Amino acid sequence: MFMIKKLMISALTASVLIAGHAQAAAVSSDSVMQTQAAQYNKQQLISMVSREDVQHKLTSLGVDSQDAIDRINGMTDAEIVQLNDQIQDSPAGGVVGAVLTVLAIIAILDLVGVTDVYPFIRPVNS
């Protein structure tokens, strides 16, 4: 009986030490809504790049659609909101132009060394 108690105490102590500490914090509704809005905006961009006409245009310019999707996944929430705002404000035919403009700006920033989004672009300074 004494060995069983000792074994149970040892197992309980080990499980507490292994499990560590859990912390909980309040999450505001505003932060949850911002996160969901950012995910929605990102999904909008990805679905636009996945459209056949946009893919043809990207391919004709030498940009792989998967690279564009990878770049969208690497964008910050602020960049995604800004890009979506530009797309919403542009005329219907300007959607592809807006996307290509953003991709070109990102490529230039990669060349300068400000960002490192496209692995095949090496900064000028390196």
Short mmCIF file of N, CA, C and O in Angstrom, two decimals, residues 4-113:
data_model
loop_
_atom_site.label_atom_id
_atom_site.label_comp_id
_atom_site.label_asym_id
_atom_site.label_seq_id
_atom_site.Cartn_x
_atom_site.Cartn_y
_atom_site.Cartn_z
N ILE A 4 2.30 1.90 -3.42
CA ILE A 4 1.31 2.43 -4.37
C ILE A 4 1.13 3.92 -4.15
O ILE A 4 1.06 4.70 -5.11
N LYS A 5 1.05 4.35 -2.87
CA LYS A 5 0.91 5.77 -2.57
C LYS A 5 2.13 6.54 -3.06
O LYS A 5 1.99 7.62 -3.66
N LYS A 6 3.29 6.01 -2.82
CA LYS A 6 4.52 6.67 -3.25
C LYS A 6 4.58 6.77 -4.78
O LYS A 6 4.97 7.79 -5.33
N LEU A 7 4.19 5.71 -5.45
CA LEU A 7 4.16 5.69 -6.90
C LEU A 7 3.15 6.70 -7.45
O LEU A 7 3.43 7.43 -8.41
N MET A 8 1.97 6.79 -6.85
CA MET A 8 0.94 7.73 -7.28
C MET A 8 1.41 9.17 -7.07
O MET A 8 1.20 10.03 -7.93
N ILE A 9 2.03 9.45 -5.94
CA ILE A 9 2.53 10.80 -5.66
C ILE A 9 3.63 11.16 -6.66
O ILE A 9 3.67 12.27 -7.19
N SER A 10 4.50 10.23 -6.95
CA SER A 10 5.57 10.47 -7.93
C SER A 10 5.00 10.73 -9.32
O SER A 10 5.44 11.65 -10.03
N ALA A 11 4.01 9.97 -9.72
CA ALA A 11 3.40 10.14 -11.04
C ALA A 11 2.69 11.48 -11.12
O ALA A 11 2.77 12.19 -12.14
N LEU A 12 1.98 11.86 -10.08
CA LEU A 12 1.27 13.15 -10.06
C LEU A 12 2.26 14.30 -10.10
O LEU A 12 2.07 15.27 -10.86
N THR A 13 3.33 14.21 -9.33
CA THR A 13 4.35 15.26 -9.33
C THR A 13 5.01 15.37 -10.70
O THR A 13 5.21 16.48 -11.22
N ALA A 14 5.32 14.26 -11.32
CA ALA A 14 5.94 14.28 -12.64
C ALA A 14 5.01 14.88 -13.68
O ALA A 14 5.44 15.67 -14.53
N SER A 15 3.73 14.55 -13.61
CA SER A 15 2.80 15.11 -14.60
C SER A 15 2.63 16.61 -14.43
O SER A 15 2.49 17.33 -15.41
N VAL A 16 2.66 17.10 -13.21
CA VAL A 16 2.56 18.55 -12.98
C VAL A 16 3.81 19.24 -13.50
O VAL A 16 3.72 20.30 -14.15
N LEU A 17 4.97 18.67 -13.28
CA LEU A 17 6.21 19.28 -13.74
C LEU A 17 6.31 19.25 -15.27
O LEU A 17 6.79 20.20 -15.89
N ILE A 18 5.87 18.19 -15.88
CA ILE A 18 5.94 18.07 -17.34
C ILE A 18 4.92 18.98 -18.02
O ILE A 18 5.21 19.62 -19.02
N ALA A 19 3.73 19.06 -17.45
CA ALA A 19 2.66 19.84 -18.08
C ALA A 19 2.97 21.33 -18.09
O ALA A 19 2.57 22.04 -19.01
N GLY A 20 3.69 21.82 -17.11
CA GLY A 20 4.03 23.23 -17.08
C GLY A 20 2.87 24.08 -16.60
O GLY A 20 1.93 23.60 -15.97
N HIS A 21 2.95 25.34 -16.93
CA HIS A 21 1.93 26.28 -16.46
C HIS A 21 1.09 26.74 -17.64
O HIS A 21 1.59 27.01 -18.72
N ALA A 22 -0.17 26.86 -17.41
CA ALA A 22 -1.08 27.37 -18.44
C ALA A 22 -1.53 28.77 -18.03
O ALA A 22 -1.78 29.03 -16.86
N GLN A 23 -1.58 29.66 -19.01
CA GLN A 23 -2.04 31.01 -18.73
C GLN A 23 -3.18 31.33 -19.66
O GLN A 23 -3.20 30.92 -20.83
N ALA A 24 -4.10 32.08 -19.15
CA ALA A 24 -5.23 32.52 -19.96
C ALA A 24 -5.32 34.04 -19.86
O ALA A 24 -5.06 34.61 -18.81
N ALA A 25 -5.65 34.65 -20.96
CA ALA A 25 -5.82 36.09 -20.99
C ALA A 25 -7.10 36.41 -21.75
O ALA A 25 -7.55 35.64 -22.60
N ALA A 26 -7.67 37.53 -21.42
CA ALA A 26 -8.89 37.95 -22.11
C ALA A 26 -8.55 38.38 -23.54
O ALA A 26 -7.54 39.01 -23.80
N VAL A 27 -9.40 38.00 -24.45
CA VAL A 27 -9.23 38.37 -25.86
C VAL A 27 -10.38 39.31 -26.21
O VAL A 27 -11.55 38.97 -26.03
N SER A 28 -10.02 40.47 -26.69
CA SER A 28 -11.06 41.45 -27.00
C SER A 28 -11.77 41.08 -28.29
O SER A 28 -11.21 40.44 -29.18
N SER A 29 -13.01 41.50 -28.40
CA SER A 29 -13.78 41.26 -29.61
C SER A 29 -13.16 41.96 -30.81
O SER A 29 -13.18 41.46 -31.92
N ASP A 30 -12.59 43.14 -30.54
CA ASP A 30 -11.97 43.91 -31.61
C ASP A 30 -10.80 43.15 -32.24
O ASP A 30 -10.67 43.10 -33.46
N SER A 31 -9.97 42.54 -31.41
CA SER A 31 -8.82 41.81 -31.96
C SER A 31 -9.28 40.57 -32.73
O SER A 31 -8.69 40.22 -33.75
N VAL A 32 -10.33 39.92 -32.27
CA VAL A 32 -10.85 38.76 -32.99
C VAL A 32 -11.41 39.19 -34.33
O VAL A 32 -11.18 38.54 -35.36
N MET A 33 -12.14 40.30 -34.35
CA MET A 33 -12.73 40.78 -35.60
C MET A 33 -11.65 41.22 -36.58
O MET A 33 -11.76 40.97 -37.79
N GLN A 34 -10.59 41.84 -36.09
CA GLN A 34 -9.49 42.24 -36.97
C GLN A 34 -8.80 41.02 -37.58
O GLN A 34 -8.46 41.02 -38.76
N THR A 35 -8.60 40.00 -36.79
CA THR A 35 -7.98 38.78 -37.28
C THR A 35 -8.85 38.12 -38.35
O THR A 35 -8.35 37.69 -39.39
N GLN A 36 -10.14 38.06 -38.09
CA GLN A 36 -11.04 37.45 -39.06
C GLN A 36 -11.12 38.28 -40.34
O GLN A 36 -11.18 37.72 -41.43
N ALA A 37 -11.12 39.60 -40.21
CA ALA A 37 -11.15 40.47 -41.39
C ALA A 37 -9.89 40.28 -42.22
O ALA A 37 -9.94 40.24 -43.46
N ALA A 38 -8.75 40.17 -41.55
CA ALA A 38 -7.49 39.96 -42.27
C ALA A 38 -7.52 38.63 -43.01
O ALA A 38 -7.07 38.55 -44.17
N GLN A 39 -8.04 37.59 -42.39
CA GLN A 39 -8.13 36.29 -43.05
C GLN A 39 -9.07 36.35 -44.25
O GLN A 39 -8.79 35.78 -45.30
N TYR A 40 -10.19 37.07 -44.10
CA TYR A 40 -11.14 37.21 -45.20
C TYR A 40 -10.50 37.96 -46.36
O TYR A 40 -10.63 37.56 -47.52
N ASN A 41 -9.80 39.06 -46.06
CA ASN A 41 -9.14 39.83 -47.11
C ASN A 41 -8.08 39.00 -47.83
O ASN A 41 -7.94 39.08 -49.04
N LYS A 42 -7.34 38.22 -47.06
CA LYS A 42 -6.31 37.36 -47.67
C LYS A 42 -6.96 36.33 -48.58
O LYS A 42 -6.49 36.08 -49.69
N GLN A 43 -8.08 35.74 -48.14
CA GLN A 43 -8.77 34.75 -48.97
C GLN A 43 -9.32 35.39 -50.24
O GLN A 43 -9.32 34.75 -51.30
N GLN A 44 -9.77 36.64 -50.15
CA GLN A 44 -10.24 37.34 -51.35
C GLN A 44 -9.12 37.48 -52.37
O GLN A 44 -9.33 37.25 -53.57
N LEU A 45 -7.95 37.88 -51.91
CA LEU A 45 -6.82 38.05 -52.83
C LEU A 45 -6.40 36.72 -53.45
O LEU A 45 -6.13 36.64 -54.64
N ILE A 46 -6.34 35.68 -52.64
CA ILE A 46 -5.94 34.38 -53.15
C ILE A 46 -6.95 33.87 -54.17
O ILE A 46 -6.56 33.32 -55.21
N SER A 47 -8.23 34.07 -53.90
CA SER A 47 -9.23 33.61 -54.87
C SER A 47 -9.16 34.42 -56.15
O SER A 47 -9.38 33.89 -57.24
N MET A 48 -8.79 35.70 -56.05
CA MET A 48 -8.65 36.51 -57.26
C MET A 48 -7.45 36.03 -58.08
O MET A 48 -7.55 35.89 -59.30
N VAL A 49 -6.33 35.75 -57.42
CA VAL A 49 -5.15 35.28 -58.14
C VAL A 49 -5.40 33.89 -58.72
O VAL A 49 -4.81 33.53 -59.74
N SER A 50 -6.29 33.13 -58.12
CA SER A 50 -6.60 31.79 -58.61
C SER A 50 -7.53 31.79 -59.82
O SER A 50 -7.71 30.75 -60.44
N ARG A 51 -8.10 32.95 -60.14
CA ARG A 51 -8.97 33.02 -61.31
C ARG A 51 -8.15 32.78 -62.58
O ARG A 51 -6.98 33.14 -62.67
N GLU A 52 -8.79 32.18 -63.57
CA GLU A 52 -8.10 31.78 -64.79
C GLU A 52 -7.56 32.98 -65.57
O GLU A 52 -6.42 32.96 -66.04
N ASP A 53 -8.34 34.06 -65.67
CA ASP A 53 -7.89 35.23 -66.43
C ASP A 53 -6.70 35.91 -65.77
O ASP A 53 -5.77 36.35 -66.44
N VAL A 54 -6.70 35.94 -64.44
CA VAL A 54 -5.56 36.55 -63.72
C VAL A 54 -4.33 35.67 -63.87
O VAL A 54 -3.21 36.16 -64.06
N GLN A 55 -4.52 34.36 -63.82
CA GLN A 55 -3.39 33.45 -63.98
C GLN A 55 -2.77 33.57 -65.36
O GLN A 55 -1.54 33.54 -65.50
N HIS A 56 -3.60 33.73 -66.39
CA HIS A 56 -3.07 33.91 -67.74
C HIS A 56 -2.25 35.19 -67.83
O HIS A 56 -1.18 35.22 -68.45
N LYS A 57 -2.75 36.25 -67.21
CA LYS A 57 -2.03 37.53 -67.25
C LYS A 57 -0.71 37.42 -66.48
O LYS A 57 0.33 37.91 -66.96
N LEU A 58 -0.73 36.79 -65.32
CA LEU A 58 0.50 36.61 -64.56
C LEU A 58 1.51 35.78 -65.35
O LEU A 58 2.70 36.10 -65.38
N THR A 59 1.05 34.72 -65.97
CA THR A 59 1.93 33.86 -66.76
C THR A 59 2.53 34.61 -67.93
O THR A 59 3.72 34.46 -68.23
N SER A 60 1.72 35.46 -68.57
CA SER A 60 2.25 36.22 -69.71
C SER A 60 3.31 37.22 -69.27
O SER A 60 4.17 37.60 -70.05
N LEU A 61 3.27 37.60 -68.00
CA LEU A 61 4.28 38.52 -67.47
C LEU A 61 5.44 37.79 -66.79
O LEU A 61 6.33 38.42 -66.22
N GLY A 62 5.40 36.47 -66.81
CA GLY A 62 6.50 35.68 -66.26
C GLY A 62 6.42 35.45 -64.77
O GLY A 62 7.42 35.14 -64.13
N VAL A 63 5.23 35.61 -64.19
CA VAL A 63 5.06 35.40 -62.75
C VAL A 63 4.23 34.14 -62.55
O VAL A 63 3.16 33.99 -63.14
N ASP A 64 4.74 33.23 -61.74
CA ASP A 64 4.01 32.01 -61.42
C ASP A 64 2.91 32.35 -60.42
O ASP A 64 3.12 33.10 -59.47
N SER A 65 1.73 31.80 -60.64
CA SER A 65 0.61 32.11 -59.74
C SER A 65 0.88 31.61 -58.33
O SER A 65 0.44 32.23 -57.35
N GLN A 66 1.63 30.53 -58.17
CA GLN A 66 1.96 30.05 -56.83
C GLN A 66 2.88 31.03 -56.11
O GLN A 66 2.75 31.23 -54.90
N ASP A 67 3.79 31.68 -56.85
CA ASP A 67 4.63 32.72 -56.24
C ASP A 67 3.77 33.89 -55.75
O ASP A 67 4.04 34.46 -54.69
N ALA A 68 2.75 34.24 -56.53
CA ALA A 68 1.86 35.32 -56.13
C ALA A 68 1.09 34.94 -54.87
O ALA A 68 0.95 35.75 -53.94
N ILE A 69 0.63 33.70 -54.80
CA ILE A 69 -0.10 33.25 -53.62
C ILE A 69 0.83 33.19 -52.41
O ILE A 69 0.45 33.59 -51.31
N ASP A 70 2.06 32.74 -52.62
CA ASP A 70 3.04 32.73 -51.52
C ASP A 70 3.30 34.14 -51.01
O ASP A 70 3.43 34.36 -49.81
N ARG A 71 3.37 35.09 -51.94
CA ARG A 71 3.59 36.48 -51.54
C ARG A 71 2.40 37.02 -50.75
O ARG A 71 2.57 37.71 -49.76
N ILE A 72 1.20 36.69 -51.18
CA ILE A 72 0.01 37.13 -50.45
C ILE A 72 0.02 36.55 -49.04
O ILE A 72 -0.29 37.25 -48.07
N ASN A 73 0.41 35.28 -48.92
CA ASN A 73 0.48 34.67 -47.60
C ASN A 73 1.56 35.31 -46.73
O ASN A 73 1.48 35.28 -45.51
N GLY A 74 2.56 35.93 -47.37
CA GLY A 74 3.63 36.58 -46.61
C GLY A 74 3.37 38.04 -46.30
O GLY A 74 4.15 38.68 -45.58
N MET A 75 2.28 38.59 -46.82
CA MET A 75 1.98 40.00 -46.60
C MET A 75 1.45 40.24 -45.18
O MET A 75 0.82 39.36 -44.59
N THR A 76 1.72 41.43 -44.68
CA THR A 76 1.16 41.81 -43.38
C THR A 76 -0.30 42.17 -43.55
O THR A 76 -0.78 42.38 -44.67
N ASP A 77 -1.02 42.24 -42.44
CA ASP A 77 -2.43 42.59 -42.50
C ASP A 77 -2.64 43.98 -43.11
O ASP A 77 -3.57 44.19 -43.88
N ALA A 78 -1.76 44.91 -42.79
CA ALA A 78 -1.88 46.28 -43.32
C ALA A 78 -1.69 46.29 -44.84
O ALA A 78 -2.40 47.00 -45.56
N GLU A 79 -0.73 45.50 -45.33
CA GLU A 79 -0.50 45.44 -46.77
C GLU A 79 -1.70 44.83 -47.48
O GLU A 79 -2.09 45.29 -48.56
N ILE A 80 -2.28 43.82 -46.88
CA ILE A 80 -3.45 43.18 -47.49
C ILE A 80 -4.63 44.14 -47.55
O ILE A 80 -5.31 44.24 -48.56
N VAL A 81 -4.86 44.87 -46.47
CA VAL A 81 -5.95 45.84 -46.45
C VAL A 81 -5.71 46.92 -47.50
O VAL A 81 -6.63 47.30 -48.24
N GLN A 82 -4.47 47.41 -47.60
CA GLN A 82 -4.16 48.45 -48.58
C GLN A 82 -4.37 47.93 -50.00
O GLN A 82 -4.96 48.62 -50.84
N LEU A 83 -3.92 46.73 -50.28
CA LEU A 83 -4.10 46.16 -51.62
C LEU A 83 -5.57 45.95 -51.93
O LEU A 83 -6.03 46.27 -53.03
N ASN A 84 -6.34 45.42 -50.98
CA ASN A 84 -7.77 45.22 -51.21
C ASN A 84 -8.47 46.55 -51.44
O ASN A 84 -9.38 46.64 -52.26
N ASP A 85 -8.08 47.59 -50.71
CA ASP A 85 -8.67 48.91 -50.93
C ASP A 85 -8.39 49.41 -52.33
O ASP A 85 -9.26 49.97 -52.99
N GLN A 86 -7.16 49.22 -52.80
CA GLN A 86 -6.80 49.65 -54.15
C GLN A 86 -7.60 48.88 -55.20
O GLN A 86 -8.06 49.44 -56.18
N ILE A 87 -7.78 47.60 -54.96
CA ILE A 87 -8.52 46.79 -55.92
C ILE A 87 -9.99 47.20 -55.94
O ILE A 87 -10.60 47.30 -57.00
N GLN A 88 -10.56 47.45 -54.77
CA GLN A 88 -11.97 47.85 -54.70
C GLN A 88 -12.21 49.20 -55.35
O GLN A 88 -13.26 49.44 -55.93
N ASP A 89 -11.22 50.11 -55.27
CA ASP A 89 -11.37 51.45 -55.85
C ASP A 89 -11.10 51.48 -57.34
O ASP A 89 -11.48 52.43 -58.02
N SER A 90 -10.44 50.45 -57.87
CA SER A 90 -10.09 50.46 -59.28
C SER A 90 -11.26 49.98 -60.12
O SER A 90 -12.13 49.26 -59.63
N PRO A 91 -11.30 50.38 -61.40
CA PRO A 91 -12.34 49.85 -62.27
C PRO A 91 -12.17 48.35 -62.47
O PRO A 91 -11.13 47.78 -62.16
N ALA A 92 -13.19 47.71 -62.99
CA ALA A 92 -13.19 46.25 -63.12
C ALA A 92 -12.00 45.74 -63.89
O ALA A 92 -11.42 44.71 -63.56
N GLY A 93 -11.58 46.42 -64.93
CA GLY A 93 -10.45 45.96 -65.72
C GLY A 93 -9.12 46.22 -65.05
O GLY A 93 -8.10 45.68 -65.44
N GLY A 94 -9.10 47.04 -64.02
CA GLY A 94 -7.86 47.40 -63.36
C GLY A 94 -7.44 46.45 -62.26
O GLY A 94 -6.42 46.66 -61.63
N VAL A 95 -8.20 45.42 -62.01
CA VAL A 95 -7.88 44.49 -60.93
C VAL A 95 -6.56 43.80 -61.21
O VAL A 95 -5.68 43.73 -60.35
N VAL A 96 -6.40 43.31 -62.40
CA VAL A 96 -5.16 42.61 -62.76
C VAL A 96 -4.00 43.59 -62.69
O VAL A 96 -2.93 43.26 -62.19
N GLY A 97 -4.22 44.81 -63.15
CA GLY A 97 -3.17 45.83 -63.10
C GLY A 97 -2.75 46.16 -61.68
O GLY A 97 -1.56 46.33 -61.40
N ALA A 98 -3.71 46.21 -60.77
CA ALA A 98 -3.39 46.49 -59.37
C ALA A 98 -2.55 45.37 -58.77
O ALA A 98 -1.57 45.62 -58.07
N VAL A 99 -2.92 44.14 -59.06
CA VAL A 99 -2.17 43.00 -58.54
C VAL A 99 -0.75 43.00 -59.10
O VAL A 99 0.23 42.81 -58.37
N LEU A 100 -0.65 43.22 -60.39
CA LEU A 100 0.67 43.22 -61.01
C LEU A 100 1.53 44.39 -60.51
O LEU A 100 2.74 44.23 -60.36
N THR A 101 0.90 45.52 -60.25
CA THR A 101 1.64 46.65 -59.70
C THR A 101 2.21 46.30 -58.33
O THR A 101 3.37 46.58 -58.04
N VAL A 102 1.41 45.68 -57.50
CA VAL A 102 1.88 45.29 -56.17
C VAL A 102 3.01 44.27 -56.28
O VAL A 102 4.02 44.37 -55.58
N LEU A 103 2.85 43.29 -57.17
CA LEU A 103 3.91 42.29 -57.33
C LEU A 103 5.20 42.93 -57.85
O LEU A 103 6.30 42.55 -57.43
N ALA A 104 5.08 43.91 -58.74
CA ALA A 104 6.27 44.61 -59.24
C ALA A 104 6.94 45.41 -58.15
O ALA A 104 8.17 45.43 -58.03
N ILE A 105 6.14 46.09 -57.32
CA ILE A 105 6.70 46.87 -56.21
C ILE A 105 7.43 45.95 -55.25
O ILE A 105 8.52 46.27 -54.77
N ILE A 106 6.85 44.80 -54.98
CA ILE A 106 7.49 43.84 -54.08
C ILE A 106 8.81 43.35 -54.67
O ILE A 106 9.81 43.19 -53.96
N ALA A 107 8.82 43.10 -55.98
CA ALA A 107 10.06 42.66 -56.63
C ALA A 107 11.14 43.74 -56.52
O ALA A 107 12.31 43.44 -56.27
N ILE A 108 10.75 45.00 -56.70
CA ILE A 108 11.72 46.11 -56.57
C ILE A 108 12.24 46.19 -55.14
O ILE A 108 13.45 46.38 -54.92
N LEU A 109 11.34 46.03 -54.16
CA LEU A 109 11.78 46.04 -52.76
C LEU A 109 12.72 44.87 -52.46
O LEU A 109 13.66 45.01 -51.68
N ASP A 110 12.49 43.74 -53.11
CA ASP A 110 13.41 42.61 -52.95
C ASP A 110 14.78 42.94 -53.54
O ASP A 110 15.81 42.60 -52.96
N LEU A 111 14.80 43.59 -54.70
CA LEU A 111 16.07 43.96 -55.32
C LEU A 111 16.86 44.93 -54.46
O LEU A 111 18.08 44.84 -54.36
N VAL A 112 16.16 45.85 -53.82
CA VAL A 112 16.82 46.84 -52.98
C VAL A 112 17.27 46.23 -51.66
O VAL A 112 18.21 46.70 -51.04
N GLY A 113 16.61 45.15 -51.24
CA GLY A 113 16.99 44.48 -50.01
C GLY A 113 16.09 44.81 -48.84
O GLY A 113 16.35 44.42 -47.72
#
